[in-house]
mmCIF file of C-alpha atoms in Angstrom:
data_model
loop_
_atom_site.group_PDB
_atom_site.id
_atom_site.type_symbol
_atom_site.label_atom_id
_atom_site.label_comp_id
_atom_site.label_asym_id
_atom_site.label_seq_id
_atom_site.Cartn_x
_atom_site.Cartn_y
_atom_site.Cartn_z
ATOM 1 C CA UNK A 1 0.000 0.000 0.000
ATOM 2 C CA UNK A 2 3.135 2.180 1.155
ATOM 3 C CA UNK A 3 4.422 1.673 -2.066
ATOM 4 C CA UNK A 4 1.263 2.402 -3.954
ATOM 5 C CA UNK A 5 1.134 5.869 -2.326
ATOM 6 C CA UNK A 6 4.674 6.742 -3.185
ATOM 7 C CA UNK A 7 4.026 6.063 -6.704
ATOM 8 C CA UNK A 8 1.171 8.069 -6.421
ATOM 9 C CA UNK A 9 3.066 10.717 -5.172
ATOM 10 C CA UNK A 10 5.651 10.519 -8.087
ATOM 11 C CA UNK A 11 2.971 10.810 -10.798
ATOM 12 C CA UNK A 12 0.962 13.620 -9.243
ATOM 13 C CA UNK A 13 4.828 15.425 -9.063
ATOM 14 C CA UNK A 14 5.664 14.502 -12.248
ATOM 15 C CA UNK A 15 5.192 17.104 -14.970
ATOM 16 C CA UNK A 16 5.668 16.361 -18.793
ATOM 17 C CA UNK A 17 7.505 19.671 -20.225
ATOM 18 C CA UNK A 18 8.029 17.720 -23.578
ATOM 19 C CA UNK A 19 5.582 18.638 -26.561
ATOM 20 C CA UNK A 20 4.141 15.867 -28.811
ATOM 21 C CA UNK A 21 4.592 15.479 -32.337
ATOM 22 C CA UNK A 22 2.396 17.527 -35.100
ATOM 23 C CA UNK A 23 -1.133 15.436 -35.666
ATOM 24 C CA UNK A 24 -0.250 13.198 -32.857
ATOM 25 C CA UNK A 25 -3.880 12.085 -32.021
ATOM 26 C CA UNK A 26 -4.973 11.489 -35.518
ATOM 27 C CA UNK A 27 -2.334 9.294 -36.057
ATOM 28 C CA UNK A 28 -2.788 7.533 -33.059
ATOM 29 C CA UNK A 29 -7.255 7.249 -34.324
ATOM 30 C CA UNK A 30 -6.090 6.033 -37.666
ATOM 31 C CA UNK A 31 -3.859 3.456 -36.155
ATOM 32 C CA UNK A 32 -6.599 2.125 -33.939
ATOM 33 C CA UNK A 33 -9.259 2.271 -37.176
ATOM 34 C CA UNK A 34 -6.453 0.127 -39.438
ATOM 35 C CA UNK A 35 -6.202 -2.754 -36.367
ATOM 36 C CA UNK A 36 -10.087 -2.712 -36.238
ATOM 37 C CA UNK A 37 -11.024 -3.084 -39.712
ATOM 38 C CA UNK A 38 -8.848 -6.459 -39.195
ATOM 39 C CA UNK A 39 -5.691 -7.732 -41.209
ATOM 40 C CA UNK A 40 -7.128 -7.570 -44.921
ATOM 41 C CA UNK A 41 -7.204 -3.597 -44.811
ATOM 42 C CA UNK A 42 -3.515 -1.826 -45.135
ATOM 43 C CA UNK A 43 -0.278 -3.942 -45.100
ATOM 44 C CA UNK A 44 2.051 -5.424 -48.271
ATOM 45 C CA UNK A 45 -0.307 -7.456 -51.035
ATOM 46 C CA UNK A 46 1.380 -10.523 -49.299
ATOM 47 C CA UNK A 47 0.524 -9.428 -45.989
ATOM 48 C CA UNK A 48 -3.380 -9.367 -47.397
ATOM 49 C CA UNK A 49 -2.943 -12.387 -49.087
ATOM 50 C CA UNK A 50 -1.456 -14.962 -46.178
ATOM 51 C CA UNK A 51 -4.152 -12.917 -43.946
ATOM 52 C CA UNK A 52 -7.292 -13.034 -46.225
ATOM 53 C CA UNK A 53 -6.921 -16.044 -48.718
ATOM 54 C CA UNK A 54 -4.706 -18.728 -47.451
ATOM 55 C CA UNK A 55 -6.220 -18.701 -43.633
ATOM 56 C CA UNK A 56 -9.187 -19.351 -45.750
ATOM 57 C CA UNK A 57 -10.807 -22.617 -44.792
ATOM 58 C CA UNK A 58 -9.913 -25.688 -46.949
ATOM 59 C CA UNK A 59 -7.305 -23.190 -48.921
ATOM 60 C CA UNK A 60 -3.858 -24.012 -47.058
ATOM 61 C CA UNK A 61 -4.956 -27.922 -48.173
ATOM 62 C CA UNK A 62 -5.938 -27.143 -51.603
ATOM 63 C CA UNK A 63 -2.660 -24.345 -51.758
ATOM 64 C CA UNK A 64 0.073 -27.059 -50.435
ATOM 65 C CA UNK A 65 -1.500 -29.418 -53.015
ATOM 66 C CA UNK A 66 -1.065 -27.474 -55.884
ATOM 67 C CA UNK A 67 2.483 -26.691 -54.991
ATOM 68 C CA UNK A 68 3.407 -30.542 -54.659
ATOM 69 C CA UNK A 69 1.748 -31.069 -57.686
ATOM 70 C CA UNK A 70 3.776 -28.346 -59.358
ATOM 71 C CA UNK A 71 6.788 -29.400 -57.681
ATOM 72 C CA UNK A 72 6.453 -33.113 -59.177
ATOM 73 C CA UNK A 73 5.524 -31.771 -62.586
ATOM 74 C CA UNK A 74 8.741 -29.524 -63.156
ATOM 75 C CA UNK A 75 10.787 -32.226 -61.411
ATOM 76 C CA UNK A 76 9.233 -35.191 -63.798
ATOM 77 C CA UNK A 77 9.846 -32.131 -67.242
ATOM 78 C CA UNK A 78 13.542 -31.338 -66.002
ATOM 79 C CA UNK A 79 14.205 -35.179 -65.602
ATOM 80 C CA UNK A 80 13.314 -35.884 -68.601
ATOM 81 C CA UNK A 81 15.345 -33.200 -70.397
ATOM 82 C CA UNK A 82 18.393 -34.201 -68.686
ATOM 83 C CA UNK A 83 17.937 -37.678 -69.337
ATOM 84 C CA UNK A 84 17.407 -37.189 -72.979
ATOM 85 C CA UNK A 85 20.265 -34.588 -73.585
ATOM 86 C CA UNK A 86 23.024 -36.894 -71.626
ATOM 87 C CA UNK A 87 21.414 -40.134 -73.362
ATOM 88 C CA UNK A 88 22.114 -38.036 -76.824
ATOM 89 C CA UNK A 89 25.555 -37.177 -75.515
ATOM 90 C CA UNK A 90 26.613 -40.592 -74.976
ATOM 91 C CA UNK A 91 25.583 -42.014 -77.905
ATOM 92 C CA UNK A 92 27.322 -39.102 -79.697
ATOM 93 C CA UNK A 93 30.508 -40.424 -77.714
ATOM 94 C CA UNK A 94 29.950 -44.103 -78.945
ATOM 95 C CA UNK A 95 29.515 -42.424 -82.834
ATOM 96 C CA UNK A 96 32.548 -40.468 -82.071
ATOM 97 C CA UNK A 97 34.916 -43.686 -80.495
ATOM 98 C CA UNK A 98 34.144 -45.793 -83.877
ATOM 99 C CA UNK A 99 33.891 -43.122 -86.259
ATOM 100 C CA UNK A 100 37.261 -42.373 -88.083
ATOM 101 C CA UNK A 101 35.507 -39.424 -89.910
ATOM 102 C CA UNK A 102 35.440 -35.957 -88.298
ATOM 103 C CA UNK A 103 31.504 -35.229 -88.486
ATOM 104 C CA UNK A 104 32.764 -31.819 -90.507
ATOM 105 C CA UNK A 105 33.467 -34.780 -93.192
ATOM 106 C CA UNK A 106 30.062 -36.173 -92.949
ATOM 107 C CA UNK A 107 27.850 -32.457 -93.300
ATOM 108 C CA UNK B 1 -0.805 -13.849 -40.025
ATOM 109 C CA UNK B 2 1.982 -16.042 -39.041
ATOM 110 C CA UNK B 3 0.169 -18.943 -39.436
ATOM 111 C CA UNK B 4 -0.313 -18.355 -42.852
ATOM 112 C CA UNK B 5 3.539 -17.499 -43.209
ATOM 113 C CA UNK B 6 4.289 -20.940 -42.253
ATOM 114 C CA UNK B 7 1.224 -22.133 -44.330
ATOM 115 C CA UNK B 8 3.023 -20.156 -47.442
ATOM 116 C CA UNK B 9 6.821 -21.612 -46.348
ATOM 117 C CA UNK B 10 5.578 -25.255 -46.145
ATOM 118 C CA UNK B 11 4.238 -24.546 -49.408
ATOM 119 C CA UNK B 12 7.491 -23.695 -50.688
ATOM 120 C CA UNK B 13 9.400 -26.262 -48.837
ATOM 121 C CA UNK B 14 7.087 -29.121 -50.454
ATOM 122 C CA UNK B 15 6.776 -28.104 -53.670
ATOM 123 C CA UNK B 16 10.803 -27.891 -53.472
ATOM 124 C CA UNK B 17 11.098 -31.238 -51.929
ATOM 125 C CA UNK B 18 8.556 -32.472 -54.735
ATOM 126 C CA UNK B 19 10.835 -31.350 -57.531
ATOM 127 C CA UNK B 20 13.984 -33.026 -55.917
ATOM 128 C CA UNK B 21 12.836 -36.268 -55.727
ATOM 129 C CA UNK B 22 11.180 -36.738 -58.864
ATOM 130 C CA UNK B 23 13.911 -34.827 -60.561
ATOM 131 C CA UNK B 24 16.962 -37.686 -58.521
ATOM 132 C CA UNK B 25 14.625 -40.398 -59.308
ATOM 133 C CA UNK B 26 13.775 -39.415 -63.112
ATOM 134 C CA UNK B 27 17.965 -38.978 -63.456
ATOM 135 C CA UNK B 28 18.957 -42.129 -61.341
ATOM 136 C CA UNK B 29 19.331 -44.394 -64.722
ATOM 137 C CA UNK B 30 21.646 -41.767 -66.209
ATOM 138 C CA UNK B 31 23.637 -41.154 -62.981
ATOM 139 C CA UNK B 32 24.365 -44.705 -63.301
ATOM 140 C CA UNK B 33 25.482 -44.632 -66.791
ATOM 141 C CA UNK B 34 27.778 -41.795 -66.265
ATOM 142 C CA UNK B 35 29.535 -43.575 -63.328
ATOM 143 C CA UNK B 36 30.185 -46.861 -65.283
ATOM 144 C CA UNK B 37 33.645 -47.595 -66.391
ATOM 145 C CA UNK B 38 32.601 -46.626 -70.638
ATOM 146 C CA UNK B 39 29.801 -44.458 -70.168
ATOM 147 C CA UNK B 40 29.008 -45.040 -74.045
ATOM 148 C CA UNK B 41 28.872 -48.733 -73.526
ATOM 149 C CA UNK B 42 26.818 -48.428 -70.676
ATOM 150 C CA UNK B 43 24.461 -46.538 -72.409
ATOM 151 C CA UNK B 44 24.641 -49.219 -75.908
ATOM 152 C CA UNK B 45 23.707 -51.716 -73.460
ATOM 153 C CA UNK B 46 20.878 -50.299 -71.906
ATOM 154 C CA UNK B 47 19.776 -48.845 -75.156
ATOM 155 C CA UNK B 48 19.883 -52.112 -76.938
ATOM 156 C CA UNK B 49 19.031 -54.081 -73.938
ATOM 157 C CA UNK B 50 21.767 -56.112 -74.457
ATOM 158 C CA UNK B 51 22.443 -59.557 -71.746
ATOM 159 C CA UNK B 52 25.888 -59.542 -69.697
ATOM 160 C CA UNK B 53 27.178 -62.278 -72.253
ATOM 161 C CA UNK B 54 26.050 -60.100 -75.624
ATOM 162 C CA UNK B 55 27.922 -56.950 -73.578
ATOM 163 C CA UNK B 56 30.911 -58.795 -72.971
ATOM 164 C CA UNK B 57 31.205 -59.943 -76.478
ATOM 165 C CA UNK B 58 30.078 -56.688 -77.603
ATOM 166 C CA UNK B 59 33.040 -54.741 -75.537
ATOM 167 C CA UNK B 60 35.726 -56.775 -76.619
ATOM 168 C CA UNK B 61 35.017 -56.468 -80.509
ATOM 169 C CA UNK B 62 34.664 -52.362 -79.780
ATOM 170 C CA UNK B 63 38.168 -52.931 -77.976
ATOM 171 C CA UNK B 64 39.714 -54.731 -80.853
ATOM 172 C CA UNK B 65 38.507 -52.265 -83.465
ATOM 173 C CA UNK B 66 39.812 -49.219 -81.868
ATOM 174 C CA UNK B 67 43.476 -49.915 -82.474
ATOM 175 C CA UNK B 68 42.607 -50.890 -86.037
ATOM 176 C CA UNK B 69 40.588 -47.581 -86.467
ATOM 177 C CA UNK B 70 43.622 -45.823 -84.756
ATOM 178 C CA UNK B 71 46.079 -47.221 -87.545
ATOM 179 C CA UNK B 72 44.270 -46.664 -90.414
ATOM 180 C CA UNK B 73 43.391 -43.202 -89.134
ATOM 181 C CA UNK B 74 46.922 -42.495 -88.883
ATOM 182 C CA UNK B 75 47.416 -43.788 -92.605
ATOM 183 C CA UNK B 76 45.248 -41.037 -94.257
ATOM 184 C CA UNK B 77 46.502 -38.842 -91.915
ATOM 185 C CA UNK B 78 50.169 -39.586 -93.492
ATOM 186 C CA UNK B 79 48.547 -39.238 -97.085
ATOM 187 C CA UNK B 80 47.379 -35.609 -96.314
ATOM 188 C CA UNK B 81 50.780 -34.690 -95.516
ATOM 189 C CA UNK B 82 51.714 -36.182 -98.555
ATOM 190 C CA UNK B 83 48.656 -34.373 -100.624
ATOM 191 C CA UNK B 84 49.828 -31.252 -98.349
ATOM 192 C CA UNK B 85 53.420 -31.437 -99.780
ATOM 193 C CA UNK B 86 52.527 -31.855 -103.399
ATOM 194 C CA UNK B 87 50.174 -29.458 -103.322
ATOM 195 C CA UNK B 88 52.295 -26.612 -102.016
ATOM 196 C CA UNK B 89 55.262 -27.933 -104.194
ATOM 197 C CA UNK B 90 57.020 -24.817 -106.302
ATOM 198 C CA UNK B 91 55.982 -26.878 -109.526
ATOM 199 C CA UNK B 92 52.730 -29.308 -108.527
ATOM 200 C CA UNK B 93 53.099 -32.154 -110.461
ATOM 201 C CA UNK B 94 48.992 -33.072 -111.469
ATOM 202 C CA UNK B 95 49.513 -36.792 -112.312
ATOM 203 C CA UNK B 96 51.133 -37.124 -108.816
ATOM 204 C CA UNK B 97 48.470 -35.246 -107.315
ATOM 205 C CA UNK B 98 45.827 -37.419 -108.981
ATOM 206 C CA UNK B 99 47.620 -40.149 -108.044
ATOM 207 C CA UNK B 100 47.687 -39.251 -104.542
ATOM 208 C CA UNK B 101 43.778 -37.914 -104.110
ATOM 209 C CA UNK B 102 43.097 -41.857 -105.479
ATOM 210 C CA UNK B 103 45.423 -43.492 -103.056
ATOM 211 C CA UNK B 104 43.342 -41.212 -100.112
ATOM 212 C CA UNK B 105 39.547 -42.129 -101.339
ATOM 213 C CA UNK B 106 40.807 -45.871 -101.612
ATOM 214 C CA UNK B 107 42.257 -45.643 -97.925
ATOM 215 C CA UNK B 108 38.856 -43.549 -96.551
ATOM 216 C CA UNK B 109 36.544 -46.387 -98.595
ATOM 217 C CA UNK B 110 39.220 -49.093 -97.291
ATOM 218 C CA UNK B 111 38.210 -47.565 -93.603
ATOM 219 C CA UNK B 112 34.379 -47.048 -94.441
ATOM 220 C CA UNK B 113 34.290 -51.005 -95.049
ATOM 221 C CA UNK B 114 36.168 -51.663 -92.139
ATOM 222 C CA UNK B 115 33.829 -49.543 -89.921
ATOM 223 C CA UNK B 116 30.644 -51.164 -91.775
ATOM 224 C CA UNK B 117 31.887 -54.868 -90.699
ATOM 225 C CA UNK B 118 32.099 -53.727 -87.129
ATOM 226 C CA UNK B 119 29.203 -52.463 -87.189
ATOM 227 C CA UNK B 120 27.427 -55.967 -88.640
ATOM 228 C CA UNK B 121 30.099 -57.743 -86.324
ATOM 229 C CA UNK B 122 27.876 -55.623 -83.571
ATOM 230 C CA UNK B 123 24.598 -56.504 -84.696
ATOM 231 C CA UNK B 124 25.007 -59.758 -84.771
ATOM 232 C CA UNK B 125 25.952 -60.014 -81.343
ATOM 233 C CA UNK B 126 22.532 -58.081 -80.603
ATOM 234 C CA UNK B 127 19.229 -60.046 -80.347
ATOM 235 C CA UNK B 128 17.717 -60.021 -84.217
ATOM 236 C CA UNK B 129 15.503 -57.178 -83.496
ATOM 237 C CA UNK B 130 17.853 -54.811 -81.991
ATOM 238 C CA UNK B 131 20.522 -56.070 -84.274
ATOM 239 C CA UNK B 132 18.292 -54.382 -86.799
ATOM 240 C CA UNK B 133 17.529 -51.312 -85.066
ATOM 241 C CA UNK B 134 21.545 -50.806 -84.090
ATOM 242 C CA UNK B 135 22.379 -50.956 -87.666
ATOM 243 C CA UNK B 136 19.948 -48.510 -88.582
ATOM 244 C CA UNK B 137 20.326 -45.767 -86.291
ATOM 245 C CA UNK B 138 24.317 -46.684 -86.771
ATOM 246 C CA UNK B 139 24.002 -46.332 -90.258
ATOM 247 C CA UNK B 140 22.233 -42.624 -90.039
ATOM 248 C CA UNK B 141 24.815 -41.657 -87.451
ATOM 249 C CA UNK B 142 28.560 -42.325 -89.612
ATOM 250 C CA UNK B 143 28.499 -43.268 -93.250
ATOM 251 C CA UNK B 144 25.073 -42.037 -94.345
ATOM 252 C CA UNK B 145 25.358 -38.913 -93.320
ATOM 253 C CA UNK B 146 27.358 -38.071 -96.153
ATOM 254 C CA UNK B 147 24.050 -38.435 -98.342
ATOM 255 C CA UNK B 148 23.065 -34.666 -97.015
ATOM 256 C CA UNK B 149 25.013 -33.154 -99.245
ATOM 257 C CA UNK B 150 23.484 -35.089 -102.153
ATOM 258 C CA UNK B 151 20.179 -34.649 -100.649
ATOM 259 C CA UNK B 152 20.890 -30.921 -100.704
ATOM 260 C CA UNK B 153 21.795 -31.073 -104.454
ATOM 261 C CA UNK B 154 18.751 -33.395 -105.072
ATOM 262 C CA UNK B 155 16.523 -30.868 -104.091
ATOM 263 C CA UNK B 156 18.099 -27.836 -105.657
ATOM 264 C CA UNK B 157 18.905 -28.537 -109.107
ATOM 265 C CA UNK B 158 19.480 -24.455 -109.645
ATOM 266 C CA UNK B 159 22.610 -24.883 -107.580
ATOM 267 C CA UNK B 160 24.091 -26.649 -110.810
ATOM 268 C CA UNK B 161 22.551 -24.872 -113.816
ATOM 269 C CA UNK B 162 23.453 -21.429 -112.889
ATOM 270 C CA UNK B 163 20.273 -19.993 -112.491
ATOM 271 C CA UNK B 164 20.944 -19.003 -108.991
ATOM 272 C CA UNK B 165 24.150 -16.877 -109.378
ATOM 273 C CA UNK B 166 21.729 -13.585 -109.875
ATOM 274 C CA UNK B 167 22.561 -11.179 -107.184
#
């Protein structure tokens, strides 16, 4: 309680001689307005969407989905590139170990 | 909000994780071509679908020809120095030119033939089908090849009557 009453005492002393900013309380109300009207007003376009569309219900399933799917699919086309060009590259390399003939000789 | 951070970053993490694996599992055959001792043998057996006895048989006929290929490479390789020196002679004697040009064609068609039995020698250690199918794809990759330049003639007879020399 002693302490209480001390503090008390301090605060009733204590004078502010600073001066606050220019448009200090309508900064302050339009603060408070932006946290009200909730997460998808204001904020980066990413900020909007992780708050609006992929809290969504049944979105983060549907979202993680698509990106496996996507995932597998450029995975599976990048395979198959690579495969093909070092398949062609070897069998250029067996042409080349047998074939006495520069290919310049050949065009 | 940071839920759906870590909603977005899984996101990210599994599609990643999706394209690795199928991407090391799609390239796993090739990996193990490229690791084997003659990656281009590897590959003619796999390609082929060749057993371990047609491989083994297959490898030592490739290794016998190379040294053979080697030699008569070096051969026409002697003859162009020898076309090289006539040619740039002060005088070039024509008839020994001639003479020379022959001796090269009969050496290249000499090492043509040579290549052309190997190949057969090949195919026949292949099963019938892919015996076939090696010769064919063999054939469009070495000796007819040459035929592109005929095929380009073929099909632009103005080339030769000087009809196309109009500016």
């Amino acid at each position: 309680m002693q302490d209480d009453e001390g503090l008390d005492r301090i605060l009733r002393e204590w004078t502010i001689t600073t001066t606050l900013p220019p448009r200090f309380k309508q900064r302050v109300w339009r603060r408070i307005e932006k946290l009200d009207a909730g997460p998808q007003a204001g904020g980066s376009w990413l900020q909007r969407l992780v708050g609006s569309v992929i809290l969504r219900p049944g979105f983060a399933s549907i979202y993680l989905s698509a990106v496996l799917a996507a995932g597998i699919a450029a995975g599976a086309l990048v395979a198959q590139a690579t495969t093909s060009r070092l398949k062609t590259e070897l069998s250029m390399r067996y042409v080349e170990s047998i074939d006495p003939y520069p290919a310049e000789l050949h065009k | 909000m940071k839920m759906g951070i870590w909603v977005l970053l899984a996101g990210v993490l599994l599609g990643a994780a999706g394209f690795t694996g199928v991407y090391y599992l799609g390239t796993s055959s090739c990996r193990e071509l490229m690791s084997a001792d003659q990656p281009e043998l590897a590959w003619l057996r796999k390609e082929f679908k060749l057993s371990e006895t047609e491989f083994a048989r297959m490898s030592d006929l490739h290794a016998a020809y190379l040294p053979r290929c080697a030699a008569r490479c070096s051969q026409i390789e002697q003859q162009n120095r020898k076309l090289e020196q006539l040619f740039g002679a002060s005088s070039p004697a024509m008839a020994e030119i001639r003479n020379a040009l022959l001796e090269r064609a009969r050496m290249r068609a000499n090492c043509e033939a040579e290549m052309m039995e190997h190949f057969i020698q090949v195919s026949q250690q292949m099963p019938a089908e892919q015996g076939k199918r090696y010769l064919a794809w063999i054939g469009k990759q070495t000796f007819l090849r040459g035929q592109a330049m005929e095929d380009r003639h073929r099909t632009n007879p103005a080339r030769h009557s000087g009809h196309n020399h109009s500016m």
